[in-house]
Amino acid sequence: MSTPHIDATVGDFAKVVLMPGDPRRATYIAENYLENSRLITDVRNAVGYTGFYEGVEISVMPSGMGMPSAAIYITELYRSFEVETIIRIGTAGGFAPQLELRDMVVASGCITNSRMPELLLGAPDYELGPTASLLNDVIGMGAAAGLTLHSGTVFTSDIFYEPDEELNDRMIEDGILCVEMETAALYALAQIEQKQALSLVTISDHLTTGARLSPEERQSTLNEMISFALQVASNQADSIE
Ligand code: HPA
């Protein structure tokens, strides 16, 4: 059954979905990393694909930018398409001085300036985090692959063009690693729908030093994250079967 934003049927999606922000990145992943991939939905150019990675069925579906957009796709995937696990892959702006451009961060926790989690969960004292077993797996797999993988709390913001000039310093003081715009929605919805979720980001720009990746560096860094996330996704899919 189609939903308002996904024109597909239940069996079209794999149990595990990789979720970049950018629809073009979804196409890039399907074309370059998946075998026998097929387009399963394209409502509003949000192109979703299902294919195989090392023999394991995986879907890719973009979130768009920001929590309202991401929450629409995440809710419909979990509720209507029998998706069990969503792994976000994205970019983030680094706060923490120890983070270098291209480093990967797994969001072991998440804070936000949005009211969305409180409204969804119905209580102000919520905690947001990934599925514990998935986090453990990712940390183990990152170490085995020799990746620089930081694990810590990320800040999900509703604001890209942040007017608060002191925010950066407060985040560093509080030990928050980086800022992005979707993870809090993913973690809140996984909690409500009793599904699995994990958010992985690479540092594309550094808010303390002003450093940012060139377009070429951005692509090669994303390639690294895509490969890693696909390994995590296929490992997860195997454990669901
Ligand atoms: N802010 C919010 N989201 C982001 C940023 C940022 O600076 N960089 C990459 N995603």
PDB file of C-alpha atoms and ligand atoms in Angstrom:
ATOM      1  CA  MET A   1       0.000   0.000   0.000  1.00  0.00           C
ATOM      2  CA  SER A   2       1.377   3.359  -1.007  1.00  0.00           C
ATOM      3  CA  THR A   3       1.662   6.117   1.572  1.00  0.00           C
ATOM      4  CA  PRO A   4       1.352   9.837   0.806  1.00  0.00           C
ATOM      5  CA  HIS A   5       5.100  10.148   0.198  1.00  0.00           C
ATOM      6  CA  ILE A   6       6.214   6.656  -0.875  1.00  0.00           C
ATOM      7  CA  ASP A   7       4.652   5.003  -3.901  1.00  0.00           C
ATOM      8  CA  ALA A   8       5.579   1.353  -3.302  1.00  0.00           C
ATOM      9  CA  THR A   9       4.234  -1.874  -1.844  1.00  0.00           C
ATOM     10  CA  VAL A  10       5.360  -3.611   1.337  1.00  0.00           C
ATOM     11  CA  GLY A  11       7.624  -6.163  -0.305  1.00  0.00           C
ATOM     12  CA  ASP A  12       9.478  -3.484  -2.259  1.00  0.00           C
ATOM     13  CA  PHE A  13      11.624  -2.465   0.700  1.00  0.00           C
ATOM     14  CA  ALA A  14      14.309  -4.543   2.359  1.00  0.00           C
ATOM     15  CA  LYS A  15      14.274  -4.848   6.161  1.00  0.00           C
ATOM     16  CA  VAL A  16      17.303  -2.572   6.370  1.00  0.00           C
ATOM     17  CA  VAL A  17      17.334   0.891   4.800  1.00  0.00           C
ATOM     18  CA  LEU A  18      20.325   3.154   4.309  1.00  0.00           C
ATOM     19  CA  MET A  19      19.203   6.778   4.504  1.00  0.00           C
ATOM     20  CA  PRO A  20      21.326   9.591   3.051  1.00  0.00           C
ATOM     21  CA  GLY A  21      19.923  13.126   3.030  1.00  0.00           C
ATOM     22  CA  ASP A  22      20.334  13.838  -0.665  1.00  0.00           C
ATOM     23  CA  PRO A  23      18.215  11.947  -3.236  1.00  0.00           C
ATOM     24  CA  ARG A  24      21.118  12.112  -5.715  1.00  0.00           C
ATOM     25  CA  ARG A  25      23.238  10.303  -3.184  1.00  0.00           C
ATOM     26  CA  ALA A  26      20.615   7.555  -2.996  1.00  0.00           C
ATOM     27  CA  THR A  27      20.903   7.157  -6.767  1.00  0.00           C
ATOM     28  CA  TYR A  28      24.703   7.196  -6.523  1.00  0.00           C
ATOM     29  CA  ILE A  29      24.653   4.409  -3.914  1.00  0.00           C
ATOM     30  CA  ALA A  30      22.170   2.311  -5.910  1.00  0.00           C
ATOM     31  CA  GLU A  31      24.136   2.715  -9.143  1.00  0.00           C
ATOM     32  CA  ASN A  32      27.627   2.246  -7.748  1.00  0.00           C
ATOM     33  CA  TYR A  33      27.260  -0.092  -4.803  1.00  0.00           C
ATOM     34  CA  LEU A  34      24.138  -2.233  -5.199  1.00  0.00           C
ATOM     35  CA  GLU A  35      23.636  -5.118  -7.597  1.00  0.00           C
ATOM     36  CA  ASN A  36      20.344  -5.518  -9.472  1.00  0.00           C
ATOM     37  CA  SER A  37      19.042  -2.312  -7.945  1.00  0.00           C
ATOM     38  CA  ARG A  38      15.617  -1.100  -8.953  1.00  0.00           C
ATOM     39  CA  LEU A  39      13.824   2.189  -8.422  1.00  0.00           C
ATOM     40  CA  ILE A  40      10.841   1.585  -6.139  1.00  0.00           C
ATOM     41  CA  THR A  41       9.487   5.088  -5.518  1.00  0.00           C
ATOM     42  CA  ASP A  42      10.119   8.619  -6.771  1.00  0.00           C
ATOM     43  CA  VAL A  43       7.399  10.783  -5.214  1.00  0.00           C
ATOM     44  CA  ARG A  44       8.703  14.389  -5.090  1.00  0.00           C
ATOM     45  CA  ASN A  45      12.001  13.098  -6.506  1.00  0.00           C
ATOM     46  CA  ALA A  46      12.665  11.255  -3.253  1.00  0.00           C
ATOM     47  CA  VAL A  47      14.047   8.236  -5.085  1.00  0.00           C
ATOM     48  CA  GLY A  48      14.110   4.941  -3.194  1.00  0.00           C
ATOM     49  CA  TYR A  49      15.909   1.826  -4.436  1.00  0.00           C
ATOM     50  CA  THR A  50      16.236  -1.791  -3.456  1.00  0.00           C
ATOM     51  CA  GLY A  51      19.160  -3.961  -4.501  1.00  0.00           C
ATOM     52  CA  PHE A  52      21.771  -6.340  -3.163  1.00  0.00           C
ATOM     53  CA  TYR A  53      25.045  -5.704  -1.395  1.00  0.00           C
ATOM     54  CA  GLU A  54      27.234  -8.811  -1.224  1.00  0.00           C
ATOM     55  CA  GLY A  55      24.107 -10.893  -1.741  1.00  0.00           C
ATOM     56  CA  VAL A  56      22.103  -9.198   1.003  1.00  0.00           C
ATOM     57  CA  GLU A  57      18.987  -7.201   0.159  1.00  0.00           C
ATOM     58  CA  ILE A  58      19.282  -3.527   1.159  1.00  0.00           C
ATOM     59  CA  SER A  59      17.159  -0.466   0.357  1.00  0.00           C
ATOM     60  CA  VAL A  60      18.242   3.151   0.058  1.00  0.00           C
ATOM     61  CA  MET A  61      15.807   5.987   0.730  1.00  0.00           C
ATOM     62  CA  PRO A  62      16.677   9.695   1.103  1.00  0.00           C
ATOM     63  CA  SER A  63      15.482  11.727   4.102  1.00  0.00           C
ATOM     64  CA  GLY A  64      15.628  15.187   2.569  1.00  0.00           C
ATOM     65  CA  MET A  65      16.964  17.940   4.804  1.00  0.00           C
ATOM     66  CA  GLY A  66      15.874  18.486   8.377  1.00  0.00           C
ATOM     67  CA  MET A  67      13.678  16.671  10.839  1.00  0.00           C
ATOM     68  CA  PRO A  68      10.215  17.397   9.372  1.00  0.00           C
ATOM     69  CA  SER A  69      11.214  15.879   6.050  1.00  0.00           C
ATOM     70  CA  ALA A  70      13.169  12.986   7.565  1.00  0.00           C
ATOM     71  CA  ALA A  71      10.342  12.158  10.003  1.00  0.00           C
ATOM     72  CA  ILE A  72       7.839  11.743   7.173  1.00  0.00           C
ATOM     73  CA  TYR A  73       9.936   9.123   5.376  1.00  0.00           C
ATOM     74  CA  ILE A  74      11.071   7.391   8.564  1.00  0.00           C
ATOM     75  CA  THR A  75       7.510   7.069   9.902  1.00  0.00           C
ATOM     76  CA  GLU A  76       6.167   5.706   6.634  1.00  0.00           C
ATOM     77  CA  LEU A  77       9.034   3.209   6.260  1.00  0.00           C
ATOM     78  CA  TYR A  78       8.687   1.863   9.796  1.00  0.00           C
ATOM     79  CA  ARG A  79       4.863   1.863   9.907  1.00  0.00           C
ATOM     80  CA  SER A  80       3.797   0.923   6.419  1.00  0.00           C
ATOM     81  CA  PHE A  81       6.682  -0.906   4.724  1.00  0.00           C
ATOM     82  CA  GLU A  82       7.848  -3.317   7.437  1.00  0.00           C
ATOM     83  CA  VAL A  83      11.275  -1.721   7.579  1.00  0.00           C
ATOM     84  CA  GLU A  84      13.103  -2.842  10.735  1.00  0.00           C
ATOM     85  CA  THR A  85      16.317  -0.840  10.662  1.00  0.00           C
ATOM     86  CA  ILE A  86      17.221   2.597   9.331  1.00  0.00           C
ATOM     87  CA  ILE A  87      20.845   3.658   9.177  1.00  0.00           C
ATOM     88  CA  ARG A  88      21.287   7.356   8.506  1.00  0.00           C
ATOM     89  CA  ILE A  89      24.424   8.397   6.654  1.00  0.00           C
ATOM     90  CA  GLY A  90      25.118  12.088   6.444  1.00  0.00           C
ATOM     91  CA  THR A  91      27.463  14.958   7.038  1.00  0.00           C
ATOM     92  CA  ALA A  92      27.870  17.165  10.077  1.00  0.00           C
ATOM     93  CA  GLY A  93      29.629  20.307  11.204  1.00  0.00           C
ATOM     94  CA  GLY A  94      32.275  19.586  13.849  1.00  0.00           C
ATOM     95  CA  PHE A  95      32.441  21.400  17.195  1.00  0.00           C
ATOM     96  CA  ALA A  96      34.972  19.306  19.078  1.00  0.00           C
ATOM     97  CA  PRO A  97      38.580  20.365  18.500  1.00  0.00           C
ATOM     98  CA  GLN A  98      39.729  16.721  18.419  1.00  0.00           C
ATOM     99  CA  LEU A  99      37.589  16.054  15.343  1.00  0.00           C
ATOM    100  CA  GLU A 100      39.276  16.288  11.969  1.00  0.00           C
ATOM    101  CA  LEU A 101      37.582  16.791   8.650  1.00  0.00           C
ATOM    102  CA  ARG A 102      36.627  13.373   7.201  1.00  0.00           C
ATOM    103  CA  ASP A 103      36.378  11.714  10.617  1.00  0.00           C
ATOM    104  CA  MET A 104      33.321   9.568  11.088  1.00  0.00           C
ATOM    105  CA  VAL A 105      31.033  10.001  14.086  1.00  0.00           C
ATOM    106  CA  VAL A 106      28.514   7.476  15.299  1.00  0.00           C
ATOM    107  CA  ALA A 107      25.768   9.211  17.289  1.00  0.00           C
ATOM    108  CA  SER A 108      25.690   7.265  20.554  1.00  0.00           C
ATOM    109  CA  GLY A 109      23.467  10.013  21.929  1.00  0.00           C
ATOM    110  CA  CYS A 110      21.591  13.004  20.639  1.00  0.00           C
ATOM    111  CA  ILE A 111      20.342  16.358  21.901  1.00  0.00           C
ATOM    112  CA  THR A 112      18.216  18.815  19.970  1.00  0.00           C
ATOM    113  CA  ASN A 113      16.765  22.325  19.965  1.00  0.00           C
ATOM    114  CA  SER A 114      13.619  20.930  18.357  1.00  0.00           C
ATOM    115  CA  ARG A 115      10.370  20.134  20.176  1.00  0.00           C
ATOM    116  CA  MET A 116       9.694  17.268  17.815  1.00  0.00           C
ATOM    117  CA  PRO A 117      10.931  14.441  20.103  1.00  0.00           C
ATOM    118  CA  GLU A 118       8.995  15.821  23.066  1.00  0.00           C
ATOM    119  CA  LEU A 119       5.818  16.149  20.983  1.00  0.00           C
ATOM    120  CA  LEU A 120       6.236  12.660  19.554  1.00  0.00           C
ATOM    121  CA  LEU A 121       7.200  10.922  22.778  1.00  0.00           C
ATOM    122  CA  GLY A 122       4.730  12.907  24.902  1.00  0.00           C
ATOM    123  CA  ALA A 123       7.179  13.707  27.695  1.00  0.00           C
ATOM    124  CA  PRO A 124       9.933  16.258  28.247  1.00  0.00           C
ATOM    125  CA  ASP A 125      12.331  13.811  29.951  1.00  0.00           C
ATOM    126  CA  TYR A 126      13.119  11.649  26.942  1.00  0.00           C
ATOM    127  CA  GLU A 127      16.515  10.246  26.041  1.00  0.00           C
ATOM    128  CA  LEU A 128      17.567   9.697  22.476  1.00  0.00           C
ATOM    129  CA  GLY A 129      19.995   7.029  21.360  1.00  0.00           C
ATOM    130  CA  PRO A 130      20.653   4.361  18.765  1.00  0.00           C
ATOM    131  CA  THR A 131      19.806   0.689  19.114  1.00  0.00           C
ATOM    132  CA  ALA A 132      22.439  -0.544  21.590  1.00  0.00           C
ATOM    133  CA  SER A 133      23.344  -3.743  19.729  1.00  0.00           C
ATOM    134  CA  LEU A 134      23.741  -1.821  16.496  1.00  0.00           C
ATOM    135  CA  LEU A 135      26.007   0.716  18.183  1.00  0.00           C
ATOM    136  CA  ASN A 136      28.166  -2.091  19.583  1.00  0.00           C
ATOM    137  CA  ASP A 137      28.410  -3.753  16.191  1.00  0.00           C
ATOM    138  CA  VAL A 138      29.386  -0.513  14.498  1.00  0.00           C
ATOM    139  CA  ILE A 139      32.097   0.294  16.998  1.00  0.00           C
ATOM    140  CA  GLY A 140      33.510  -3.225  16.641  1.00  0.00           C
ATOM    141  CA  MET A 141      33.357  -3.126  12.860  1.00  0.00           C
ATOM    142  CA  GLY A 142      34.940   0.348  12.737  1.00  0.00           C
ATOM    143  CA  ALA A 143      37.867  -0.789  14.865  1.00  0.00           C
ATOM    144  CA  ALA A 144      38.310  -3.941  12.765  1.00  0.00           C
ATOM    145  CA  ALA A 145      38.352  -1.822   9.588  1.00  0.00           C
ATOM    146  CA  GLY A 146      40.932   0.573  11.062  1.00  0.00           C
ATOM    147  CA  LEU A 147      38.582   3.559  10.717  1.00  0.00           C
ATOM    148  CA  THR A 148      38.710   6.699  12.826  1.00  0.00           C
ATOM    149  CA  LEU A 149      35.274   6.375  14.330  1.00  0.00           C
ATOM    150  CA  HIS A 150      34.275   8.704  17.155  1.00  0.00           C
ATOM    151  CA  SER A 151      31.327   7.760  19.292  1.00  0.00           C
ATOM    152  CA  GLY A 152      29.464  10.485  21.174  1.00  0.00           C
ATOM    153  CA  THR A 153      26.584  12.900  21.419  1.00  0.00           C
ATOM    154  CA  VAL A 154      25.514  14.898  18.386  1.00  0.00           C
ATOM    155  CA  PHE A 155      23.343  18.012  18.272  1.00  0.00           C
ATOM    156  CA  THR A 156      20.352  17.852  15.922  1.00  0.00           C
ATOM    157  CA  SER A 157      19.414  21.405  15.028  1.00  0.00           C
ATOM    158  CA  ASP A 158      16.407  22.904  13.291  1.00  0.00           C
ATOM    159  CA  ILE A 159      18.669  25.765  12.210  1.00  0.00           C
ATOM    160  CA  PHE A 160      21.437  25.608   9.629  1.00  0.00           C
ATOM    161  CA  TYR A 161      22.230  29.336   9.654  1.00  0.00           C
ATOM    162  CA  GLU A 162      22.713  29.566  13.410  1.00  0.00           C
ATOM    163  CA  PRO A 163      22.440  33.115  14.812  1.00  0.00           C
ATOM    164  CA  ASP A 164      23.711  32.237  18.302  1.00  0.00           C
ATOM    165  CA  GLU A 165      27.424  33.001  18.233  1.00  0.00           C
ATOM    166  CA  GLU A 166      28.014  31.398  21.604  1.00  0.00           C
ATOM    167  CA  LEU A 167      26.483  28.058  20.721  1.00  0.00           C
ATOM    168  CA  ASN A 168      29.759  26.657  19.454  1.00  0.00           C
ATOM    169  CA  ASP A 169      31.554  27.286  22.771  1.00  0.00           C
ATOM    170  CA  ARG A 170      28.697  25.836  24.804  1.00  0.00           C
ATOM    171  CA  MET A 171      28.656  22.695  22.695  1.00  0.00           C
ATOM    172  CA  ILE A 172      32.393  22.222  23.093  1.00  0.00           C
ATOM    173  CA  GLU A 173      32.073  22.726  26.854  1.00  0.00           C
ATOM    174  CA  ASP A 174      29.282  20.163  27.013  1.00  0.00           C
ATOM    175  CA  GLY A 175      31.280  17.647  24.994  1.00  0.00           C
ATOM    176  CA  ILE A 176      28.896  17.624  22.023  1.00  0.00           C
ATOM    177  CA  LEU A 177      30.800  16.429  18.978  1.00  0.00           C
ATOM    178  CA  CYS A 178      28.994  17.899  15.983  1.00  0.00           C
ATOM    179  CA  VAL A 179      25.791  19.352  14.511  1.00  0.00           C
ATOM    180  CA  GLU A 180      23.470  17.901  11.881  1.00  0.00           C
ATOM    181  CA  MET A 181      19.727  18.059  11.260  1.00  0.00           C
ATOM    182  CA  GLU A 182      18.021  14.630  11.268  1.00  0.00           C
ATOM    183  CA  THR A 183      19.250  12.223  13.953  1.00  0.00           C
ATOM    184  CA  ALA A 184      16.862  13.262  16.757  1.00  0.00           C
ATOM    185  CA  ALA A 185      13.844  12.507  14.565  1.00  0.00           C
ATOM    186  CA  LEU A 186      15.247   9.091  13.641  1.00  0.00           C
ATOM    187  CA  TYR A 187      15.993   8.116  17.234  1.00  0.00           C
ATOM    188  CA  ALA A 188      12.643   9.383  18.569  1.00  0.00           C
ATOM    189  CA  LEU A 189      10.676   7.552  15.888  1.00  0.00           C
ATOM    190  CA  ALA A 190      12.628   4.306  16.293  1.00  0.00           C
ATOM    191  CA  GLN A 191      11.778   4.450  19.994  1.00  0.00           C
ATOM    192  CA  ILE A 192       8.062   5.013  19.303  1.00  0.00           C
ATOM    193  CA  GLU A 193       7.788   2.410  16.568  1.00  0.00           C
ATOM    194  CA  GLN A 194      10.024  -0.057  18.466  1.00  0.00           C
ATOM    195  CA  LYS A 195      12.423  -0.393  15.566  1.00  0.00           C
ATOM    196  CA  GLN A 196      16.199  -0.173  15.104  1.00  0.00           C
ATOM    197  CA  ALA A 197      18.171   2.932  14.207  1.00  0.00           C
ATOM    198  CA  LEU A 198      21.677   4.273  13.955  1.00  0.00           C
ATOM    199  CA  SER A 199      23.105   7.529  12.695  1.00  0.00           C
ATOM    200  CA  LEU A 200      26.555   7.824  11.142  1.00  0.00           C
ATOM    201  CA  VAL A 201      27.976  11.131   9.952  1.00  0.00           C
ATOM    202  CA  THR A 202      31.256  12.394   8.558  1.00  0.00           C
ATOM    203  CA  ILE A 203      32.636  15.788   9.435  1.00  0.00           C
ATOM    204  CA  SER A 204      32.315  17.891   6.279  1.00  0.00           C
ATOM    205  CA  ASP A 205      33.082  21.246   7.878  1.00  0.00           C
ATOM    206  CA  HIS A 206      34.544  22.413  11.134  1.00  0.00           C
ATOM    207  CA  LEU A 207      32.681  25.148  12.945  1.00  0.00           C
ATOM    208  CA  THR A 208      35.566  25.972  15.268  1.00  0.00           C
ATOM    209  CA  THR A 209      38.371  26.141  12.710  1.00  0.00           C
ATOM    210  CA  GLY A 210      36.284  27.056   9.620  1.00  0.00           C
ATOM    211  CA  ALA A 211      37.899  24.214   7.629  1.00  0.00           C
ATOM    212  CA  ARG A 212      35.706  22.486   5.046  1.00  0.00           C
ATOM    213  CA  LEU A 213      36.090  19.652   2.564  1.00  0.00           C
ATOM    214  CA  SER A 214      36.474  20.374  -1.135  1.00  0.00           C
ATOM    215  CA  PRO A 215      33.836  18.718  -3.353  1.00  0.00           C
ATOM    216  CA  GLU A 216      36.338  15.967  -4.342  1.00  0.00           C
ATOM    217  CA  GLU A 217      37.271  15.279  -0.724  1.00  0.00           C
ATOM    218  CA  ARG A 218      33.610  15.234   0.190  1.00  0.00           C
ATOM    219  CA  GLN A 219      32.916  12.558  -2.410  1.00  0.00           C
ATOM    220  CA  SER A 220      35.825  10.305  -1.447  1.00  0.00           C
ATOM    221  CA  THR A 221      34.971  10.648   2.233  1.00  0.00           C
ATOM    222  CA  LEU A 222      31.361   9.775   1.512  1.00  0.00           C
ATOM    223  CA  ASN A 223      32.500   6.746  -0.451  1.00  0.00           C
ATOM    224  CA  GLU A 224      34.303   5.523   2.649  1.00  0.00           C
ATOM    225  CA  MET A 225      31.203   5.996   4.773  1.00  0.00           C
ATOM    226  CA  ILE A 226      28.910   4.371   2.189  1.00  0.00           C
ATOM    227  CA  SER A 227      31.102   1.247   2.056  1.00  0.00           C
ATOM    228  CA  PHE A 228      31.246   1.054   5.814  1.00  0.00           C
ATOM    229  CA  ALA A 229      27.506   1.672   6.259  1.00  0.00           C
ATOM    230  CA  LEU A 230      26.698  -1.005   3.686  1.00  0.00           C
ATOM    231  CA  GLN A 231      28.796  -3.507   5.631  1.00  0.00           C
ATOM    232  CA  VAL A 232      26.941  -2.526   8.793  1.00  0.00           C
ATOM    233  CA  ALA A 233      23.596  -2.763   6.974  1.00  0.00           C
ATOM    234  CA  SER A 234      24.284  -6.209   5.519  1.00  0.00           C
ATOM    235  CA  ASN A 235      25.528  -7.459   8.881  1.00  0.00           C
ATOM    236  CA  GLN A 236      22.304  -6.152  10.418  1.00  0.00           C
ATOM    237  CA  ALA A 237      20.138  -7.673   7.672  1.00  0.00           C
ATOM    238  CA  ASP A 238      21.798 -11.044   8.301  1.00  0.00           C
ATOM    239  CA  SER A 239      20.956 -10.818  11.978  1.00  0.00           C
ATOM    240  CA  ILE A 240      17.274 -10.017  11.248  1.00  0.00           C
ATOM    241  CA  GLU A 241      16.818 -12.985   8.882  1.00  0.00           C
TER     242      GLU A 241
HETATM  243  N1  HPA B   1      24.964  22.546  10.483  1.00  0.00           N
HETATM  244  C1  HPA B   1      23.950  21.694  10.357  1.00  0.00           C
HETATM  245  N2  HPA B   1      24.022  20.610   9.612  1.00  0.00           N
HETATM  246  C2  HPA B   1      25.169  20.353   8.964  1.00  0.00           C
HETATM  247  C3  HPA B   1      26.263  21.207   9.064  1.00  0.00           C
HETATM  248  C4  HPA B   1      26.147  22.356   9.871  1.00  0.00           C
HETATM  249  O1  HPA B   1      27.065  23.157   9.995  1.00  0.00           O
HETATM  250  N3  HPA B   1      27.261  20.695   8.292  1.00  0.00           N
HETATM  251  C5  HPA B   1      26.775  19.561   7.742  1.00  0.00           C
HETATM  252  N4  HPA B   1      25.509  19.348   8.151  1.00  0.00           N
END
